[in-house]
mmCIF file of C-alpha atoms in Angstrom:
data_model
loop_
_atom_site.group_PDB
_atom_site.id
_atom_site.type_symbol
_atom_site.label_atom_id
_atom_site.label_comp_id
_atom_site.label_asym_id
_atom_site.label_seq_id
_atom_site.Cartn_x
_atom_site.Cartn_y
_atom_site.Cartn_z
ATOM 1 C CA UNK A 1 -23.217 0.250 -53.275
ATOM 2 C CA UNK A 2 -21.736 -1.963 -55.987
ATOM 3 C CA UNK A 3 -18.417 -3.990 -55.096
ATOM 4 C CA UNK A 4 -16.076 -1.809 -57.218
ATOM 5 C CA UNK A 5 -12.341 -1.431 -56.889
ATOM 6 C CA UNK A 6 -12.724 2.152 -55.423
ATOM 7 C CA UNK A 7 -15.354 0.947 -52.804
ATOM 8 C CA UNK A 8 -12.810 -1.871 -51.783
ATOM 9 C CA UNK A 9 -10.072 0.686 -51.577
ATOM 10 C CA UNK A 10 -12.151 2.969 -49.401
ATOM 11 C CA UNK A 11 -12.943 0.178 -47.088
ATOM 12 C CA UNK A 12 -9.259 -0.677 -46.723
ATOM 13 C CA UNK A 13 -8.425 2.865 -46.108
ATOM 14 C CA UNK A 14 -11.075 3.263 -43.295
ATOM 15 C CA UNK A 15 -10.001 0.089 -41.624
ATOM 16 C CA UNK A 16 -6.340 1.354 -41.647
ATOM 17 C CA UNK A 17 -7.270 4.639 -40.274
ATOM 18 C CA UNK A 18 -9.286 2.999 -37.421
ATOM 19 C CA UNK A 19 -6.418 0.684 -36.297
ATOM 20 C CA UNK A 20 -4.064 3.668 -36.427
ATOM 21 C CA UNK A 21 -6.364 5.647 -34.138
ATOM 22 C CA UNK A 22 -6.673 2.705 -31.726
ATOM 23 C CA UNK A 23 -2.921 2.347 -31.666
ATOM 24 C CA UNK A 24 -2.321 5.978 -30.851
ATOM 25 C CA UNK A 25 -4.981 5.882 -28.050
ATOM 26 C CA UNK A 26 -3.609 2.923 -26.422
ATOM 27 C CA UNK A 27 0.076 4.028 -26.650
ATOM 28 C CA UNK A 28 -0.734 7.545 -25.375
ATOM 29 C CA UNK A 29 -2.608 6.398 -22.234
ATOM 30 C CA UNK A 30 -3.686 9.378 -20.306
ATOM 31 C CA UNK A 31 -1.734 11.733 -22.543
ATOM 32 C CA UNK A 32 -3.345 10.373 -25.586
ATOM 33 C CA UNK A 33 -4.319 13.046 -28.273
ATOM 34 C CA UNK A 34 -7.618 11.631 -28.354
ATOM 35 C CA UNK A 35 -8.295 12.284 -24.624
ATOM 36 C CA UNK A 36 -10.072 15.489 -25.594
ATOM 37 C CA UNK A 37 -12.290 13.469 -28.041
ATOM 38 C CA UNK A 38 -13.187 11.051 -25.326
ATOM 39 C CA UNK A 39 -14.226 13.904 -22.963
ATOM 40 C CA UNK A 40 -16.239 15.399 -25.651
ATOM 41 C CA UNK A 41 -17.961 12.106 -26.385
ATOM 42 C CA UNK A 42 -18.682 11.507 -22.643
ATOM 43 C CA UNK A 43 -20.305 15.035 -22.478
ATOM 44 C CA UNK A 44 -22.460 14.309 -25.603
ATOM 45 C CA UNK A 45 -23.476 10.848 -24.779
ATOM 46 C CA UNK A 46 -23.547 10.733 -21.078
ATOM 47 C CA UNK A 47 -26.843 12.581 -20.558
ATOM 48 C CA UNK A 48 -28.589 10.132 -23.079
ATOM 49 C CA UNK A 49 -27.176 7.138 -21.302
ATOM 50 C CA UNK A 50 -28.350 8.579 -17.948
ATOM 51 C CA UNK A 51 -31.730 9.540 -19.274
ATOM 52 C CA UNK A 52 -32.319 6.061 -20.610
ATOM 53 C CA UNK A 53 -31.194 4.459 -17.255
ATOM 54 C CA UNK A 54 -33.366 6.772 -15.250
ATOM 55 C CA UNK A 55 -36.482 5.876 -17.290
ATOM 56 C CA UNK A 56 -36.153 2.308 -16.740
ATOM 57 C CA UNK A 57 -34.946 2.078 -13.292
ATOM 58 C CA UNK A 58 -37.707 2.536 -10.543
ATOM 59 C CA UNK A 59 -35.120 2.733 -7.724
ATOM 60 C CA UNK A 60 -32.952 5.432 -9.038
ATOM 61 C CA UNK A 61 -33.718 7.899 -6.063
ATOM 62 C CA UNK A 62 -32.368 5.385 -3.569
ATOM 63 C CA UNK A 63 -28.788 5.806 -4.460
ATOM 64 C CA UNK A 64 -29.189 9.601 -4.418
ATOM 65 C CA UNK A 65 -29.448 9.281 -0.551
ATOM 66 C CA UNK A 66 -25.922 7.914 -0.571
ATOM 67 C CA UNK A 67 -24.597 10.539 -2.975
ATOM 68 C CA UNK A 68 -24.955 13.186 -0.158
ATOM 69 C CA UNK A 69 -22.897 11.056 2.306
ATOM 70 C CA UNK A 70 -19.604 12.510 1.154
ATOM 71 C CA UNK A 71 -18.911 13.715 4.890
ATOM 72 C CA UNK A 72 -16.843 11.170 6.653
ATOM 73 C CA UNK A 73 -18.831 9.044 9.121
ATOM 74 C CA UNK A 74 -17.160 7.900 12.215
ATOM 75 C CA UNK A 75 -19.972 5.989 13.658
ATOM 76 C CA UNK A 76 -21.655 2.876 12.396
ATOM 77 C CA UNK A 77 -24.846 4.138 13.948
ATOM 78 C CA UNK A 78 -24.969 6.861 11.339
ATOM 79 C CA UNK A 79 -24.506 4.497 8.538
ATOM 80 C CA UNK A 80 -27.260 2.238 10.013
ATOM 81 C CA UNK A 81 -29.621 5.343 9.955
ATOM 82 C CA UNK A 82 -28.742 5.893 6.263
ATOM 83 C CA UNK A 83 -29.503 2.357 5.482
ATOM 84 C CA UNK A 84 -32.889 2.692 7.373
ATOM 85 C CA UNK A 85 -33.714 5.546 5.091
ATOM 86 C CA UNK A 86 -32.740 3.554 1.953
ATOM 87 C CA UNK A 87 -34.888 0.627 2.966
ATOM 88 C CA UNK A 88 -37.963 3.040 3.105
ATOM 89 C CA UNK A 89 -37.276 4.162 -0.428
ATOM 90 C CA UNK A 90 -36.690 0.676 -1.850
ATOM 91 C CA UNK A 91 -39.543 -1.703 -2.752
ATOM 92 C CA UNK A 92 -39.928 -5.352 -1.726
ATOM 93 C CA UNK A 93 -39.313 -7.176 -4.953
ATOM 94 C CA UNK A 94 -36.379 -9.423 -5.289
ATOM 95 C CA UNK A 95 -34.275 -7.375 -7.497
ATOM 96 C CA UNK A 96 -34.619 -4.373 -5.034
ATOM 97 C CA UNK A 97 -33.860 -6.552 -2.136
ATOM 98 C CA UNK A 98 -30.565 -7.526 -3.869
ATOM 99 C CA UNK A 99 -29.695 -3.872 -4.544
ATOM 100 C CA UNK A 100 -30.479 -3.032 -1.023
ATOM 101 C CA UNK A 101 -27.975 -5.661 0.047
ATOM 102 C CA UNK A 102 -25.369 -4.136 -2.283
ATOM 103 C CA UNK A 103 -25.948 -0.660 -0.771
ATOM 104 C CA UNK A 104 -25.790 -1.944 2.744
ATOM 105 C CA UNK A 105 -22.373 -3.746 2.068
ATOM 106 C CA UNK A 106 -20.947 -0.710 0.449
ATOM 107 C CA UNK A 107 -21.939 1.512 3.305
ATOM 108 C CA UNK A 108 -20.324 -0.841 5.680
ATOM 109 C CA UNK A 109 -17.185 -1.056 3.604
ATOM 110 C CA UNK A 110 -16.992 2.885 3.552
ATOM 111 C CA UNK A 111 -17.630 2.907 7.180
ATOM 112 C CA UNK A 112 -14.853 0.453 8.083
ATOM 113 C CA UNK A 113 -12.340 2.395 5.881
ATOM 114 C CA UNK A 114 -13.561 5.868 6.840
ATOM 115 C CA UNK A 115 -13.971 6.692 3.037
ATOM 116 C CA UNK A 116 -16.310 9.538 2.125
ATOM 117 C CA UNK A 117 -18.267 8.314 -0.929
ATOM 118 C CA UNK A 118 -20.830 9.413 -3.572
ATOM 119 C CA UNK A 119 -23.227 6.689 -4.460
ATOM 120 C CA UNK A 120 -23.774 5.836 -8.114
ATOM 121 C CA UNK A 121 -25.263 3.329 -10.471
ATOM 122 C CA UNK A 122 -23.740 1.781 -13.443
ATOM 123 C CA UNK A 123 -25.797 2.843 -16.527
ATOM 124 C CA UNK A 124 -23.723 1.583 -19.506
ATOM 125 C CA UNK A 125 -20.889 -1.025 -20.122
ATOM 126 C CA UNK A 126 -18.008 -0.028 -22.266
ATOM 127 C CA UNK A 127 -17.639 3.421 -23.729
ATOM 128 C CA UNK A 128 -18.197 4.846 -27.120
ATOM 129 C CA UNK A 129 -14.907 6.830 -26.771
ATOM 130 C CA UNK A 130 -12.607 3.938 -25.992
ATOM 131 C CA UNK A 131 -11.813 0.335 -26.314
ATOM 132 C CA UNK A 132 -11.224 -0.560 -22.727
ATOM 133 C CA UNK A 133 -12.941 -2.496 -19.954
ATOM 134 C CA UNK A 134 -14.944 0.412 -18.693
ATOM 135 C CA UNK A 135 -18.441 1.220 -17.272
ATOM 136 C CA UNK A 136 -20.388 4.692 -17.208
ATOM 137 C CA UNK A 137 -21.844 5.800 -13.996
ATOM 138 C CA UNK A 138 -24.589 8.255 -13.549
ATOM 139 C CA UNK A 139 -22.712 11.069 -11.518
ATOM 140 C CA UNK A 140 -20.191 13.492 -12.793
ATOM 141 C CA UNK A 141 -18.457 16.803 -12.100
ATOM 142 C CA UNK A 142 -21.579 18.457 -11.003
ATOM 143 C CA UNK A 143 -21.635 15.831 -8.118
ATOM 144 C CA UNK A 144 -17.982 16.667 -7.105
ATOM 145 C CA UNK A 145 -16.554 13.700 -9.074
ATOM 146 C CA UNK A 146 -12.955 14.332 -10.523
ATOM 147 C CA UNK A 147 -10.643 12.334 -12.642
ATOM 148 C CA UNK A 148 -8.592 9.802 -10.883
ATOM 149 C CA UNK A 149 -10.783 8.979 -8.004
ATOM 150 C CA UNK A 150 -11.067 5.488 -6.646
ATOM 151 C CA UNK A 151 -14.357 3.559 -7.370
ATOM 152 C CA UNK A 152 -15.506 0.675 -5.080
ATOM 153 C CA UNK A 153 -18.336 -1.332 -4.001
ATOM 154 C CA UNK A 154 -19.294 -3.513 -1.058
ATOM 155 C CA UNK A 155 -16.812 -6.252 -2.387
ATOM 156 C CA UNK A 156 -13.766 -4.043 -2.922
ATOM 157 C CA UNK A 157 -11.999 -2.326 -5.794
ATOM 158 C CA UNK A 158 -13.847 -1.561 -8.757
ATOM 159 C CA UNK A 159 -11.439 0.885 -10.558
ATOM 160 C CA UNK A 160 -10.608 4.488 -11.027
ATOM 161 C CA UNK A 161 -12.400 7.469 -12.765
ATOM 162 C CA UNK A 162 -10.788 8.364 -15.956
ATOM 163 C CA UNK A 163 -13.220 10.609 -17.821
ATOM 164 C CA UNK A 164 -15.719 13.091 -16.214
ATOM 165 C CA UNK A 165 -18.615 14.818 -17.862
ATOM 166 C CA UNK A 166 -21.156 17.037 -16.082
ATOM 167 C CA UNK A 167 -23.582 14.336 -15.227
ATOM 168 C CA UNK A 168 -21.662 11.094 -15.952
ATOM 169 C CA UNK A 169 -18.226 9.526 -15.620
ATOM 170 C CA UNK A 170 -16.241 6.763 -17.122
ATOM 171 C CA UNK A 171 -14.624 4.119 -14.937
ATOM 172 C CA UNK A 172 -11.651 2.123 -16.018
ATOM 173 C CA UNK A 173 -12.156 -1.278 -14.342
ATOM 174 C CA UNK A 174 -9.377 -3.153 -12.337
ATOM 175 C CA UNK A 175 -9.620 -6.000 -14.936
ATOM 176 C CA UNK A 176 -8.500 -3.709 -17.851
ATOM 177 C CA UNK A 177 -5.051 -4.885 -19.228
ATOM 178 C CA UNK A 178 -3.871 -1.206 -18.840
ATOM 179 C CA UNK A 179 -4.914 -1.074 -15.233
ATOM 180 C CA UNK A 180 -2.162 -0.934 -12.573
ATOM 181 C CA UNK A 181 -2.635 -0.617 -8.792
ATOM 182 C CA UNK A 182 -0.090 -0.839 -5.924
ATOM 183 C CA UNK A 183 -1.129 -3.651 -3.381
ATOM 184 C CA UNK A 184 -0.315 -4.635 0.175
ATOM 185 C CA UNK A 185 -0.369 -8.082 1.443
ATOM 186 C CA UNK A 186 -2.595 -8.844 4.501
ATOM 187 C CA UNK A 187 -0.503 -9.258 7.684
ATOM 188 C CA UNK A 188 2.907 -9.435 6.162
ATOM 189 C CA UNK A 189 2.657 -5.995 4.476
ATOM 190 C CA UNK A 190 4.563 -7.219 1.271
ATOM 191 C CA UNK A 191 4.105 -4.658 -1.473
ATOM 192 C CA UNK A 192 3.557 -5.226 -5.114
ATOM 193 C CA UNK A 193 1.572 -4.112 -8.206
ATOM 194 C CA UNK A 194 -1.581 -5.658 -9.686
ATOM 195 C CA UNK A 195 -2.459 -5.550 -13.381
ATOM 196 C CA UNK A 196 -5.643 -6.577 -15.045
ATOM 197 C CA UNK A 197 -5.977 -9.460 -17.598
ATOM 198 C CA UNK A 198 -9.375 -8.994 -18.979
ATOM 199 C CA UNK A 199 -11.697 -11.731 -17.843
ATOM 200 C CA UNK A 200 -8.894 -13.691 -16.208
ATOM 201 C CA UNK A 201 -7.604 -13.188 -12.730
ATOM 202 C CA UNK A 202 -5.419 -10.194 -11.653
ATOM 203 C CA UNK A 203 -1.604 -10.684 -12.066
ATOM 204 C CA UNK A 204 0.445 -9.300 -9.130
ATOM 205 C CA UNK A 205 4.165 -8.710 -8.981
ATOM 206 C CA UNK A 206 5.501 -8.710 -5.420
ATOM 207 C CA UNK A 207 8.702 -6.489 -5.000
ATOM 208 C CA UNK A 208 10.192 -9.207 -2.611
ATOM 209 C CA UNK A 209 11.145 -12.339 -4.805
ATOM 210 C CA UNK A 210 11.575 -14.293 -1.649
ATOM 211 C CA UNK A 211 8.199 -13.355 0.168
ATOM 212 C CA UNK A 212 6.400 -16.134 1.752
ATOM 213 C CA UNK A 213 2.965 -16.341 0.107
ATOM 214 C CA UNK A 214 0.324 -18.928 0.311
ATOM 215 C CA UNK A 215 -3.081 -19.466 -1.551
ATOM 216 C CA UNK A 216 -5.958 -17.860 0.184
ATOM 217 C CA UNK A 217 -3.698 -14.851 1.211
ATOM 218 C CA UNK A 218 -5.458 -11.425 0.632
ATOM 219 C CA UNK A 219 -4.458 -8.130 -0.720
ATOM 220 C CA UNK A 220 -5.487 -4.555 -0.286
ATOM 221 C CA UNK A 221 -4.628 -1.221 -2.178
ATOM 222 C CA UNK A 222 -1.488 0.327 -0.981
ATOM 223 C CA UNK A 223 -2.507 3.871 -1.812
ATOM 224 C CA UNK A 224 -1.242 6.558 -3.892
ATOM 225 C CA UNK A 225 0.505 10.033 -3.382
ATOM 226 C CA UNK A 226 -2.280 12.370 -2.126
ATOM 227 C CA UNK A 227 -4.690 9.420 -2.387
ATOM 228 C CA UNK A 228 -5.078 9.793 -6.201
ATOM 229 C CA UNK A 229 -5.976 7.621 -8.039
ATOM 230 C CA UNK A 230 -6.105 5.193 -5.191
ATOM 231 C CA UNK A 231 -6.909 5.403 -1.498
ATOM 232 C CA UNK A 232 -5.335 2.898 0.871
ATOM 233 C CA UNK A 233 -6.831 -0.162 2.426
ATOM 234 C CA UNK A 234 -9.594 -1.101 -0.398
ATOM 235 C CA UNK A 235 -9.783 -4.906 -0.553
ATOM 236 C CA UNK A 236 -8.317 -6.231 -3.963
ATOM 237 C CA UNK A 237 -8.498 -9.949 -4.010
ATOM 238 C CA UNK A 238 -7.294 -13.393 -2.903
ATOM 239 C CA UNK A 239 -4.405 -15.296 -3.989
ATOM 240 C CA UNK A 240 -5.209 -18.299 -6.164
ATOM 241 C CA UNK A 241 -1.796 -19.365 -7.411
ATOM 242 C CA UNK A 242 1.770 -18.547 -6.515
ATOM 243 C CA UNK A 243 4.142 -18.875 -9.442
ATOM 244 C CA UNK A 244 7.460 -20.626 -8.803
ATOM 245 C CA UNK A 245 9.957 -18.091 -7.641
ATOM 246 C CA UNK A 246 12.758 -19.172 -9.932
ATOM 247 C CA UNK A 247 15.426 -16.993 -8.189
ATOM 248 C CA UNK A 248 13.841 -13.820 -9.784
ATOM 249 C CA UNK A 249 13.767 -10.237 -8.165
ATOM 250 C CA UNK A 250 9.945 -10.451 -7.939
ATOM 251 C CA UNK A 251 7.239 -12.995 -7.024
ATOM 252 C CA UNK A 252 4.425 -13.489 -9.344
ATOM 253 C CA UNK A 253 0.857 -14.197 -8.047
ATOM 254 C CA UNK A 254 -2.480 -14.914 -9.675
ATOM 255 C CA UNK A 255 -5.298 -13.093 -7.668
ATOM 256 C CA UNK A 256 -8.932 -13.612 -7.915
ATOM 257 C CA UNK A 257 -10.695 -10.144 -7.500
ATOM 258 C CA UNK A 258 -13.201 -9.795 -4.948
ATOM 259 C CA UNK A 259 -15.430 -7.698 -7.215
ATOM 260 C CA UNK A 260 -17.453 -9.438 -9.895
ATOM 261 C CA UNK A 261 -16.878 -6.956 -12.972
ATOM 262 C CA UNK A 262 -19.603 -8.613 -15.038
ATOM 263 C CA UNK A 263 -22.475 -7.770 -12.494
ATOM 264 C CA UNK A 264 -21.685 -4.329 -11.574
ATOM 265 C CA UNK A 265 -24.701 -2.215 -10.333
ATOM 266 C CA UNK A 266 -24.223 0.031 -7.319
ATOM 267 C CA UNK A 267 -20.887 1.630 -6.788
ATOM 268 C CA UNK A 268 -19.289 4.343 -4.806
ATOM 269 C CA UNK A 269 -16.680 6.994 -5.832
ATOM 270 C CA UNK A 270 -14.416 8.010 -2.969
ATOM 271 C CA UNK A 271 -14.430 11.715 -2.856
ATOM 272 C CA UNK A 272 -12.855 11.965 0.588
ATOM 273 C CA UNK A 273 -9.805 9.795 1.745
ATOM 274 C CA UNK A 274 -9.402 8.463 5.304
ATOM 275 C CA UNK A 275 -7.431 10.444 7.717
ATOM 276 C CA UNK A 276 -5.433 7.223 8.520
ATOM 277 C CA UNK A 277 -4.394 4.262 6.490
ATOM 278 C CA UNK A 278 -6.880 1.540 7.466
ATOM 279 C CA UNK A 279 -4.517 -1.206 6.190
ATOM 280 C CA UNK A 280 -6.261 -4.492 6.689
ATOM 281 C CA UNK A 281 -9.202 -3.380 8.571
ATOM 282 C CA UNK A 282 -11.563 -3.115 5.557
ATOM 283 C CA UNK A 283 -11.059 -6.854 4.810
ATOM 284 C CA UNK A 284 -14.051 -9.084 6.033
ATOM 285 C CA UNK A 285 -13.172 -11.472 8.758
ATOM 286 C CA UNK A 286 -11.977 -14.740 7.372
ATOM 287 C CA UNK A 287 -14.552 -17.676 7.759
ATOM 288 C CA UNK A 288 -13.667 -20.050 10.516
ATOM 289 C CA UNK A 289 -12.343 -23.474 9.547
ATOM 290 C CA UNK A 290 -14.918 -26.098 10.093
ATOM 291 C CA UNK A 291 -14.201 -28.095 13.451
ATOM 292 C CA UNK A 292 -13.350 -31.763 12.900
ATOM 293 C CA UNK A 293 -16.252 -33.974 13.983
ATOM 294 C CA UNK A 294 -15.723 -35.522 17.414
ATOM 295 C CA UNK A 295 -14.488 -39.150 17.309
ATOM 296 C CA UNK A 296 -16.913 -41.543 18.803
ATOM 297 C CA UNK A 297 -15.314 -44.034 20.937
ATOM 298 C CA UNK A 298 -17.332 -47.230 21.954
ATOM 299 C CA UNK A 299 -15.969 -49.111 24.912
ATOM 300 C CA UNK A 300 -17.327 -52.774 25.313
ATOM 301 C CA UNK A 301 -17.171 -54.074 28.891
ATOM 302 C CA UNK A 302 -17.171 -57.841 29.083
ATOM 303 C CA UNK A 303 -19.807 -59.228 31.317
ATOM 304 C CA UNK A 304 -19.141 -61.950 33.890
ATOM 305 C CA UNK A 305 -18.226 -65.320 32.559
ATOM 306 C CA UNK A 306 -20.973 -67.860 33.119
ATOM 307 C CA UNK A 307 -19.722 -71.515 33.700
ATOM 308 C CA UNK A 308 -21.820 -74.114 31.982
ATOM 309 C CA UNK A 309 -23.691 -76.450 34.229
ATOM 310 C CA UNK A 310 -22.522 -79.987 34.617
#
């Protein structure tokens, strides 16, 4: 196409329309008029993404064993049996050993919190139907997944389900700037709200501006009404910076998320909430501080004095 005035005007018009659609989508949130289009795109492209992932993934069947573990487990022994079955399905190469470790951690997290989960694999990063920090997973409405379900892995909170197709789902990551989740501080129980900041740490606003908070303090999800979109007790992150109070009504924290959003692989969708709030019990034990090395004391005992001979 030659660079004519008409072609330049057409290009400017298309760019203007694209930015208008992005603005409408972001401002509309879940009520966006483009939500229907996103769902249609997920239904159209989801099977393709899932098919490609299945063709190149030699351990796809391993996660299927976890998908059928939606019934709440009350015994660690049952989780260990599931883990043994998964070990038999997985190979012995380094990558599979790493994925087995992820599965093991996720099952233990679900067991401590008494979450009924459906296991899934991340098959795509980003989404054709949006401009957010999202991933696509290989389970959908046919597997019992619904919109606004909590997604976690062995480390903690991954995000929430936003769009569901028959065989795939889109998950909005906790790192997304539009993501918000209620939080509870470990031990003190101080409440707040965490917001994503892209590739930076989470920003948490505590409701109590005078709350005593220190670096290294940890947070879990507070939980939502009827457990949607968030179930309680899922580990969120660790405080890395406490902003000066400044006499405000809230207290701002910078929190390093437990989950590494750039290397997601095995995740679980919480399809059944716990009977009781697990509060801090899903958090792993804090490592013990190294004990100081013992001080070595050397005692010198003077020998008997010897008089010189005449």
